[in-house]
mmCIF file with all atom_site columns, C-alpha atoms in Angstrom:
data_model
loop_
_atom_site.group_PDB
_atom_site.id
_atom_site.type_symbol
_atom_site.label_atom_id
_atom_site.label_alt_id
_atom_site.label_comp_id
_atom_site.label_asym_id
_atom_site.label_entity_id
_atom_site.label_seq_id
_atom_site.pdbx_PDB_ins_code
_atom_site.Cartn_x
_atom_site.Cartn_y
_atom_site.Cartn_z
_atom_site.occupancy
_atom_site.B_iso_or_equiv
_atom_site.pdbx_formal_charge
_atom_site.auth_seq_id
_atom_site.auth_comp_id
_atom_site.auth_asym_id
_atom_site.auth_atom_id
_atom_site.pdbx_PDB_model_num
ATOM 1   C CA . UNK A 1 1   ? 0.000  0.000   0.000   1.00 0.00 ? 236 UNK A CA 1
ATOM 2   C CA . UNK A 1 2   ? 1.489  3.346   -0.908  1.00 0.00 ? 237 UNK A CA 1
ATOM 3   C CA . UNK A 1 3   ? 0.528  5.951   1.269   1.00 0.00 ? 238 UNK A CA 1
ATOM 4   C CA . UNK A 1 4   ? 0.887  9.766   0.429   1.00 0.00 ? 239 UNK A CA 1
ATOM 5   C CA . UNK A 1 5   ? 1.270  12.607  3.245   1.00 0.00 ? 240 UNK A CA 1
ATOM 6   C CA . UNK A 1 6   ? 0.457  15.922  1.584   1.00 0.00 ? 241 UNK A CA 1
ATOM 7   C CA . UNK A 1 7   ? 3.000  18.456  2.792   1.00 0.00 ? 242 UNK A CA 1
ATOM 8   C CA . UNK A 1 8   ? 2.643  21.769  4.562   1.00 0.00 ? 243 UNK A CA 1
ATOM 9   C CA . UNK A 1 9   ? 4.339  24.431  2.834   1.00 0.00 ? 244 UNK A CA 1
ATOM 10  C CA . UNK A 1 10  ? 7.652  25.145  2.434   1.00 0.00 ? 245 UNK A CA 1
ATOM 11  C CA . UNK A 1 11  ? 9.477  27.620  4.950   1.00 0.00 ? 246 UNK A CA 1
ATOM 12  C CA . UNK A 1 12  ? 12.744 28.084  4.012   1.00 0.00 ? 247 UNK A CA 1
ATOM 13  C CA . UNK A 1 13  ? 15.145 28.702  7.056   1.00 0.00 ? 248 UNK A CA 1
ATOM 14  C CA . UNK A 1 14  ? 16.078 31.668  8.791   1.00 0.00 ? 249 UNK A CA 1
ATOM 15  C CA . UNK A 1 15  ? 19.078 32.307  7.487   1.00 0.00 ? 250 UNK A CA 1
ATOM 16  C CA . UNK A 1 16  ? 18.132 32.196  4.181   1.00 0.00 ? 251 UNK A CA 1
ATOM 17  C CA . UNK A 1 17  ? 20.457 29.411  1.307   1.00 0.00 ? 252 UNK A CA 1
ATOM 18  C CA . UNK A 1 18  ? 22.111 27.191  2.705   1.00 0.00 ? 253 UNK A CA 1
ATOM 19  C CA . UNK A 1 19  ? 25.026 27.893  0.709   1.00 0.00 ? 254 UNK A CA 1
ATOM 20  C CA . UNK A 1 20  ? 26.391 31.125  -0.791  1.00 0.00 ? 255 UNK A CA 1
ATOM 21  C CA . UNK A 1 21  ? 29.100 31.025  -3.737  1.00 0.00 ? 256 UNK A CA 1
ATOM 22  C CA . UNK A 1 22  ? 32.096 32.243  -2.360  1.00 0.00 ? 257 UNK A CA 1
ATOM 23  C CA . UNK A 1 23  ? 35.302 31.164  -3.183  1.00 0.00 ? 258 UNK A CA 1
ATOM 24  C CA . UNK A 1 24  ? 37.425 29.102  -0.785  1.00 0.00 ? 259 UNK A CA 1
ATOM 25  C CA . UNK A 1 25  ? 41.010 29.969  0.294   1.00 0.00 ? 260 UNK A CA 1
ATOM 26  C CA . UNK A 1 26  ? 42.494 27.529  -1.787  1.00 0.00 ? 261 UNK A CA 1
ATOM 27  C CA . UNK A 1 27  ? 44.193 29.022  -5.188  1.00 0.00 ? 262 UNK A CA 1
ATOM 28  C CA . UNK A 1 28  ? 42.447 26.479  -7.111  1.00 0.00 ? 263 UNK A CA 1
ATOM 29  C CA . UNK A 1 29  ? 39.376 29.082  -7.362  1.00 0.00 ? 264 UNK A CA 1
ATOM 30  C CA . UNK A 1 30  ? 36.957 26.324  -5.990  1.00 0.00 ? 265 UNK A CA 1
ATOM 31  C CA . UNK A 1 31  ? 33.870 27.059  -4.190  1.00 0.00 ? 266 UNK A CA 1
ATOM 32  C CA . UNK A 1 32  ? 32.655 26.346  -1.289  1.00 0.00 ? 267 UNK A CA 1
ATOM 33  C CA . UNK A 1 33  ? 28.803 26.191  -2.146  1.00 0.00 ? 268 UNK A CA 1
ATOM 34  C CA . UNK A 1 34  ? 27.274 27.332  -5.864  1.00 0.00 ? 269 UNK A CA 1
ATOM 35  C CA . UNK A 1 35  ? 24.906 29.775  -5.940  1.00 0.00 ? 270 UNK A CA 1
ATOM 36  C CA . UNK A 1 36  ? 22.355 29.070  -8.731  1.00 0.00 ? 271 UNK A CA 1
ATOM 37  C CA . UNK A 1 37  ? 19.822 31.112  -10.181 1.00 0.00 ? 272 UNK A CA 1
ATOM 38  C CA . UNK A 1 38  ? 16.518 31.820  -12.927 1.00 0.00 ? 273 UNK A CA 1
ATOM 39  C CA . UNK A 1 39  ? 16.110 27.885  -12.336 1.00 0.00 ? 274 UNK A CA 1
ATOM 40  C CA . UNK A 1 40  ? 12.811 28.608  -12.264 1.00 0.00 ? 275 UNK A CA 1
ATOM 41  C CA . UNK A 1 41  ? 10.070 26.047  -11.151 1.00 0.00 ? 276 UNK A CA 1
ATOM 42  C CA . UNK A 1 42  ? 11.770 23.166  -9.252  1.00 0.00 ? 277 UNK A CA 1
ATOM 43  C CA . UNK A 1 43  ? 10.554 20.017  -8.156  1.00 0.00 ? 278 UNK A CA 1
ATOM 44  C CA . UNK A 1 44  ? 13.231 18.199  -5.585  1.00 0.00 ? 279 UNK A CA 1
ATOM 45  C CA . UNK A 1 45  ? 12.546 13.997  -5.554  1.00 0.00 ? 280 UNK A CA 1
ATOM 46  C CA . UNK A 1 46  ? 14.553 12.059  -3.035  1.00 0.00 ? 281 UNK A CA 1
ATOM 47  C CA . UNK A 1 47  ? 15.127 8.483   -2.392  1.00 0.00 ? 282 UNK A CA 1
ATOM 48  C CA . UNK A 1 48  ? 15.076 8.365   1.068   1.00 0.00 ? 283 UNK A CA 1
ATOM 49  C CA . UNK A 1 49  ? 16.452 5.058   1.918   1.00 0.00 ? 284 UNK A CA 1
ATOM 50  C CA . UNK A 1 50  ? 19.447 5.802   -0.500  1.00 0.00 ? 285 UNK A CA 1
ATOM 51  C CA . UNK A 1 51  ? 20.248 8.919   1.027   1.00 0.00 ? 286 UNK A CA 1
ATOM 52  C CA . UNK A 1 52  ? 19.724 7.327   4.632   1.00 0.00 ? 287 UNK A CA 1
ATOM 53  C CA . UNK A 1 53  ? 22.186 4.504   4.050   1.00 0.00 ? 288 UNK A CA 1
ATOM 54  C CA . UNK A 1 54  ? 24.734 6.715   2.353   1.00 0.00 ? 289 UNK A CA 1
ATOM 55  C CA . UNK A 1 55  ? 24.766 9.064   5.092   1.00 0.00 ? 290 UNK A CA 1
ATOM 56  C CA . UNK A 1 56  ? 24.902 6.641   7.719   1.00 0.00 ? 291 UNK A CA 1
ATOM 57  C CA . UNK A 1 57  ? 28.029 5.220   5.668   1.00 0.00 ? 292 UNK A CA 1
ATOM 58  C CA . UNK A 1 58  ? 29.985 8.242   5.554   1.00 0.00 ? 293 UNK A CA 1
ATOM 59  C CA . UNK A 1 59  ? 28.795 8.750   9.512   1.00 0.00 ? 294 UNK A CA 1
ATOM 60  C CA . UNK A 1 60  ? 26.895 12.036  8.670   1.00 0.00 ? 295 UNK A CA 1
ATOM 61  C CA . UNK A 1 61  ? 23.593 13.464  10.002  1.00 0.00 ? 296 UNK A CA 1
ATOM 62  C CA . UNK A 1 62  ? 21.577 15.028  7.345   1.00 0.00 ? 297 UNK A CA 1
ATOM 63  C CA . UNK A 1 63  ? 19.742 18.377  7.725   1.00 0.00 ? 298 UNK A CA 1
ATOM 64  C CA . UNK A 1 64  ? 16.997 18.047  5.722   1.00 0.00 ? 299 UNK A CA 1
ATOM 65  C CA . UNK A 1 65  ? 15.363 21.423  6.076   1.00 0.00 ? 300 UNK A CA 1
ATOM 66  C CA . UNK A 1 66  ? 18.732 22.786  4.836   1.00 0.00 ? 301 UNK A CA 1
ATOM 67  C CA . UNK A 1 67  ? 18.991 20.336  2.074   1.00 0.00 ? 302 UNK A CA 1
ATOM 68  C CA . UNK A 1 68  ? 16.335 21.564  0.410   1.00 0.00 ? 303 UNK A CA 1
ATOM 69  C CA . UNK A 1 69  ? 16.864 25.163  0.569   1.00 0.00 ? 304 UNK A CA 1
ATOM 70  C CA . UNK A 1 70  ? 20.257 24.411  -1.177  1.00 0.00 ? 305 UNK A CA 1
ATOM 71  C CA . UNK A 1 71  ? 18.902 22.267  -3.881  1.00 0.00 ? 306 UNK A CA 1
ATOM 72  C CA . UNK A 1 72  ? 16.069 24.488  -4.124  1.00 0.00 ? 307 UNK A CA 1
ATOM 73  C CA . UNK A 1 73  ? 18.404 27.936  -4.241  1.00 0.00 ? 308 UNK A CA 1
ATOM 74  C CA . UNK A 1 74  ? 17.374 30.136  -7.320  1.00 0.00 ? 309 UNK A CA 1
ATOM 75  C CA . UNK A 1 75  ? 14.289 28.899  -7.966  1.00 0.00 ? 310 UNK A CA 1
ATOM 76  C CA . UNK A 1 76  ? 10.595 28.239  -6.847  1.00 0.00 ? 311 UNK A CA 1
ATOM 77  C CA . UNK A 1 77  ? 9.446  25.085  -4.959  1.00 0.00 ? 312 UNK A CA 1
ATOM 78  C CA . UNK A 1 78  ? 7.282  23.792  -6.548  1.00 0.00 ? 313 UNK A CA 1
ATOM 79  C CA . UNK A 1 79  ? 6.837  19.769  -4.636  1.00 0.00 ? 314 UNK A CA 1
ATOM 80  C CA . UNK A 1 80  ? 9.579  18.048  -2.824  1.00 0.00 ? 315 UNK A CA 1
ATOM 81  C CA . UNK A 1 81  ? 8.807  14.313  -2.663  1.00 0.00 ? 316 UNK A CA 1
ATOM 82  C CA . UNK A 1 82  ? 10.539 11.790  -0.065  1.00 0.00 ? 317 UNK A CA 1
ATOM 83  C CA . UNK A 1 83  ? 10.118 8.206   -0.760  1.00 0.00 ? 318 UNK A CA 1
ATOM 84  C CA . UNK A 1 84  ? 11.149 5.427   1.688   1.00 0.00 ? 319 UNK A CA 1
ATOM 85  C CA . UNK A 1 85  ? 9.706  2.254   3.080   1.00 0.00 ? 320 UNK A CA 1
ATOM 86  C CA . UNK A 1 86  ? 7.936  2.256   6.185   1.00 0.00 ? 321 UNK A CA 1
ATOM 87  C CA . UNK A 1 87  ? 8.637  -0.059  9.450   1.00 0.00 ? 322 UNK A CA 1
ATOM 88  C CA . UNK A 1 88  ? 4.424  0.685   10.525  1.00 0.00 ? 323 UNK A CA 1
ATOM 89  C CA . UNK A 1 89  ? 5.814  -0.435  14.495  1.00 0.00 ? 324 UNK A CA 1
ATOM 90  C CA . UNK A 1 90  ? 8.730  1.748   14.058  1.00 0.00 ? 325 UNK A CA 1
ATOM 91  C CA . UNK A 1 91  ? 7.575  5.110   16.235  1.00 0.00 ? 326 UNK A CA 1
ATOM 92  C CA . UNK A 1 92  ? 10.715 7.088   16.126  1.00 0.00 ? 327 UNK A CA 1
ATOM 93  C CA . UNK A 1 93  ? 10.394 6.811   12.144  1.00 0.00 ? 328 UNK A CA 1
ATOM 94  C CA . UNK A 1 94  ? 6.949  8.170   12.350  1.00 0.00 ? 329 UNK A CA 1
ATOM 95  C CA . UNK A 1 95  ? 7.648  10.973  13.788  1.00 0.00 ? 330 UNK A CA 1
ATOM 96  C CA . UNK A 1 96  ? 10.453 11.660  11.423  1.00 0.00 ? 331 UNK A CA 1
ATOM 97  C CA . UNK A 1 97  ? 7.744  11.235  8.760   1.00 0.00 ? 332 UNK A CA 1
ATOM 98  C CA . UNK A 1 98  ? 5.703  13.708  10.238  1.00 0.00 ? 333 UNK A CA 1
ATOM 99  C CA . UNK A 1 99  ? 8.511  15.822  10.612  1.00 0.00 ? 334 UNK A CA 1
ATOM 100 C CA . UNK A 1 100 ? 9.385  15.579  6.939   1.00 0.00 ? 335 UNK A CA 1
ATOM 101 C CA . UNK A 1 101 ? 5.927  16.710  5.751   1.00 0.00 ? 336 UNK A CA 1
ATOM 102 C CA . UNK A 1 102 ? 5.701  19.419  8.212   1.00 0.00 ? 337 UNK A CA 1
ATOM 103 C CA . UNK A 1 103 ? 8.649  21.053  6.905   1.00 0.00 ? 338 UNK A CA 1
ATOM 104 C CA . UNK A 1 104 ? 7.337  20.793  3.139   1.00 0.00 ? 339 UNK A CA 1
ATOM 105 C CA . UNK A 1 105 ? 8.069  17.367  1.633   1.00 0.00 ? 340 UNK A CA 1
ATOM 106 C CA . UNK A 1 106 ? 5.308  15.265  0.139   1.00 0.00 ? 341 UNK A CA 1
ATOM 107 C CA . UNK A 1 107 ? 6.457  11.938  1.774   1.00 0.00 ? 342 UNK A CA 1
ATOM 108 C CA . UNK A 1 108 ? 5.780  8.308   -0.216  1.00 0.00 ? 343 UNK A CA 1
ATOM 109 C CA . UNK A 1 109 ? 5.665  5.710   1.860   1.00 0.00 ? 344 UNK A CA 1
ATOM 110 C CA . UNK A 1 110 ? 4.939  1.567   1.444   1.00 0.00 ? 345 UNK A CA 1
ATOM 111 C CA . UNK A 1 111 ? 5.562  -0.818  3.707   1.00 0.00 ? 346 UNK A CA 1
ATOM 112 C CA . UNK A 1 112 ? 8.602  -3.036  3.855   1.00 0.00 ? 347 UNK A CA 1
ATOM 113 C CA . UNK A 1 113 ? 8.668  -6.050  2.670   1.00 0.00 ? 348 UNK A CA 1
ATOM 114 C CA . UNK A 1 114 ? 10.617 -8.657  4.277   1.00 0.00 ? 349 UNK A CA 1
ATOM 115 C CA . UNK A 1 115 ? 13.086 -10.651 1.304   1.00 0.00 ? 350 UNK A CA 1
ATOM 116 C CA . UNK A 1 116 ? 13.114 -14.234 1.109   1.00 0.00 ? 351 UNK A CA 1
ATOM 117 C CA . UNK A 1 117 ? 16.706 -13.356 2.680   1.00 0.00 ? 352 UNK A CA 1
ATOM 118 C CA . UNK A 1 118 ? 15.507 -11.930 5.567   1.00 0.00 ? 353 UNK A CA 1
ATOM 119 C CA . UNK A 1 119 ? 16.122 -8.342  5.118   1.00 0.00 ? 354 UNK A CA 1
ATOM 120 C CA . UNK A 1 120 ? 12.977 -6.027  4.637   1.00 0.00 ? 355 UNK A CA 1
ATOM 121 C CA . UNK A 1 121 ? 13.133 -3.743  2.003   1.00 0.00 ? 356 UNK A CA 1
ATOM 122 C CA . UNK A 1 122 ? 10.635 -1.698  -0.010  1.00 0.00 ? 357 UNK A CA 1
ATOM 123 C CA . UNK A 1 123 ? 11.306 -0.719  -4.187  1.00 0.00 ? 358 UNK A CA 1
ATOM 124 C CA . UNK A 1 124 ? 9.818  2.625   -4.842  1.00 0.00 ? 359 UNK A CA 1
ATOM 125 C CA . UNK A 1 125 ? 11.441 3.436   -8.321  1.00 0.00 ? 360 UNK A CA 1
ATOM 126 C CA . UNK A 1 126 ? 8.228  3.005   -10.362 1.00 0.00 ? 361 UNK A CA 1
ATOM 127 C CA . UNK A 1 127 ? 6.657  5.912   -8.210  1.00 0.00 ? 362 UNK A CA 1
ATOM 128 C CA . UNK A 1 128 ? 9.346  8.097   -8.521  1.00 0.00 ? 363 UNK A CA 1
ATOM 129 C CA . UNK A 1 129 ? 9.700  7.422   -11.956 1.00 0.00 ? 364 UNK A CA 1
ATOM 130 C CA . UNK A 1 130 ? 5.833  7.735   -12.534 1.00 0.00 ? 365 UNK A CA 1
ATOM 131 C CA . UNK A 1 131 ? 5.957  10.842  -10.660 1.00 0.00 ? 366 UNK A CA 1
ATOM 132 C CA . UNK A 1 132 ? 9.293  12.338  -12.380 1.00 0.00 ? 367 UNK A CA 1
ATOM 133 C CA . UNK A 1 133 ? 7.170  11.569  -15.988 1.00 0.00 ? 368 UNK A CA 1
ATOM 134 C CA . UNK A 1 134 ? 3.429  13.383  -14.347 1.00 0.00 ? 369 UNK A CA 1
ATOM 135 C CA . UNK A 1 135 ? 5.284  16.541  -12.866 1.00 0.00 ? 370 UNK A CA 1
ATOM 136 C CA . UNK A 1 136 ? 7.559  16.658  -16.143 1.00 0.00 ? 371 UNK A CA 1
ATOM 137 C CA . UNK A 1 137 ? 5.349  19.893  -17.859 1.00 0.00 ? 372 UNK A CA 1
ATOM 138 C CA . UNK A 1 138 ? 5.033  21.568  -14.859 1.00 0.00 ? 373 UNK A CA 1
ATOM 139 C CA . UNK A 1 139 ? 8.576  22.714  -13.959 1.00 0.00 ? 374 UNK A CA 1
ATOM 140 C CA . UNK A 1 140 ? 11.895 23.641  -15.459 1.00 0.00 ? 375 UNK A CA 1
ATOM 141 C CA . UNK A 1 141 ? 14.344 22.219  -13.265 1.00 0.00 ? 376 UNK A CA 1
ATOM 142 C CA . UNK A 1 142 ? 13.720 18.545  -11.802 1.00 0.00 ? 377 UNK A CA 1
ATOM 143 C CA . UNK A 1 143 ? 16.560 17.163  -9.447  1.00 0.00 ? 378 UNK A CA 1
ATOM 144 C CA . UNK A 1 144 ? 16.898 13.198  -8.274  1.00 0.00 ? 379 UNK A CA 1
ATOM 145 C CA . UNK A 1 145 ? 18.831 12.877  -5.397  1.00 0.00 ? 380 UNK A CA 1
ATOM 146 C CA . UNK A 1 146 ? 19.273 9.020   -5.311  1.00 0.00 ? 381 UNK A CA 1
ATOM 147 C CA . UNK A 1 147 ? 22.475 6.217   -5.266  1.00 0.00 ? 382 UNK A CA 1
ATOM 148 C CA . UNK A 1 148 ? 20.198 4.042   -6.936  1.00 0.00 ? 383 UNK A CA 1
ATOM 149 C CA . UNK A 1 149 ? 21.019 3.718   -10.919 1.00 0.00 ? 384 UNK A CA 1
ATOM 150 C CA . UNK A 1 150 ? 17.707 2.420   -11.656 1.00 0.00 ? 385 UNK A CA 1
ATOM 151 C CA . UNK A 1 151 ? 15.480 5.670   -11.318 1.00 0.00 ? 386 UNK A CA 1
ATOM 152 C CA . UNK A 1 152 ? 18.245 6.890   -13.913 1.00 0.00 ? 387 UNK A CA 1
ATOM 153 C CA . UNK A 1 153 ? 16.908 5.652   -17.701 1.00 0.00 ? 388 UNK A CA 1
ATOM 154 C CA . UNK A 1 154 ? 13.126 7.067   -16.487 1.00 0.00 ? 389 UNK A CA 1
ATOM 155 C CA . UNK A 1 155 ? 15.025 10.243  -15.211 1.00 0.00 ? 390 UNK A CA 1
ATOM 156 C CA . UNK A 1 156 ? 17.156 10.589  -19.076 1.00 0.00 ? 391 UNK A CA 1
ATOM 157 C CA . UNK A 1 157 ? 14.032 9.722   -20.777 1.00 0.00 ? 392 UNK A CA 1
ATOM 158 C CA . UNK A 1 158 ? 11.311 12.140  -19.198 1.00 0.00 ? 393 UNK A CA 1
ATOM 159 C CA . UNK A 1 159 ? 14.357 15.576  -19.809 1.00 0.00 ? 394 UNK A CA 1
ATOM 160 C CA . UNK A 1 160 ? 14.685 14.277  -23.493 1.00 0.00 ? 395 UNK A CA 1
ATOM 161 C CA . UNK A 1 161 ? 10.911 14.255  -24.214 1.00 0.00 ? 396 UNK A CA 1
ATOM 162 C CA . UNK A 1 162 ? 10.269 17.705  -22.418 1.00 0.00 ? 397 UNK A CA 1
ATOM 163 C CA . UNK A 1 163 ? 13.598 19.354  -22.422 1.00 0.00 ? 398 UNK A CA 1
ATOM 164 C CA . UNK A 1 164 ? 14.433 19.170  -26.252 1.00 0.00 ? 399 UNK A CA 1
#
């Protein structure tokens, strides 16, 4: 069952970006954030179980409100969708859920699925991809955060049919 949580909208924090260009000391002339702009109508999509395991890999905590106020940066909100599997006995992961929509993402949630190999896991590339084709016409700038290859042909397919 796929459940959808529609968000509240998007406050972006008090401090404004989350990152401003500026170069860094080193002579290289790299920066230290990008500032983007005119990017016009975004919509953010995020594989939340991708992003959780990479983060937890590199032993990071992820701010999520600042995330999206970065990826956002020069242009208009338009959705930001969050799809991950859901653990229905897991409390603390409710509440993060409920976080996540209060502070403007559109979470997609199913329930995981335990694999004949004991681990439970949930596959939520055909909504992302569904959703990447439906919200296609009504943006100009569409950005998958994922570590999952598999989103990636739906992702290249859906800019060459409305980006030409």
């Amino acid at each position: 069952m796929i459940q959808l949580i529609p968000p509240r909208p998007f406050q972006p924090s008090s401090n404004g970006h989350a990152y401003a260009a500026k170069p860094s000391s080193a002579s290289s002339g790299e920066f230290q954030g990008v500032e983007r702009t005119d990017r016009g109508r975004v919509v953010v999509f995020i594989d939340g179980a991708s992003l959780f395991y990479a983060a937890m890999q590199m032993e990071i905590e992820i701010d999520y409100t600042r995330l999206l106020s970065c990826l956002v940066s020069g242009g208009r909100l338009i959705h930001a969708h969050f799809y991950t599997g859901v653990d229905p006995s897991n409390e603390k992961q409710k509440g993060f859920l409920y976080w996540m929509q209060c502070n403007g993402y559109r979470v997609v949630a199913k329930e995981l699925v335990q694999s004949t190999t004991g681990a439970k896991k949930v596959n939520l590339n055909v909504e992302i991809a569904v959703d990447l084709v439906r919200l296609a016409p009504y943006c100009d700038t569409m950005i998958l955060v994922s570590g999952d290859g598999e989103a990636k042909p739906a992702f290249a397919r859906t800019i060459s049919t409305y980006y030409k």
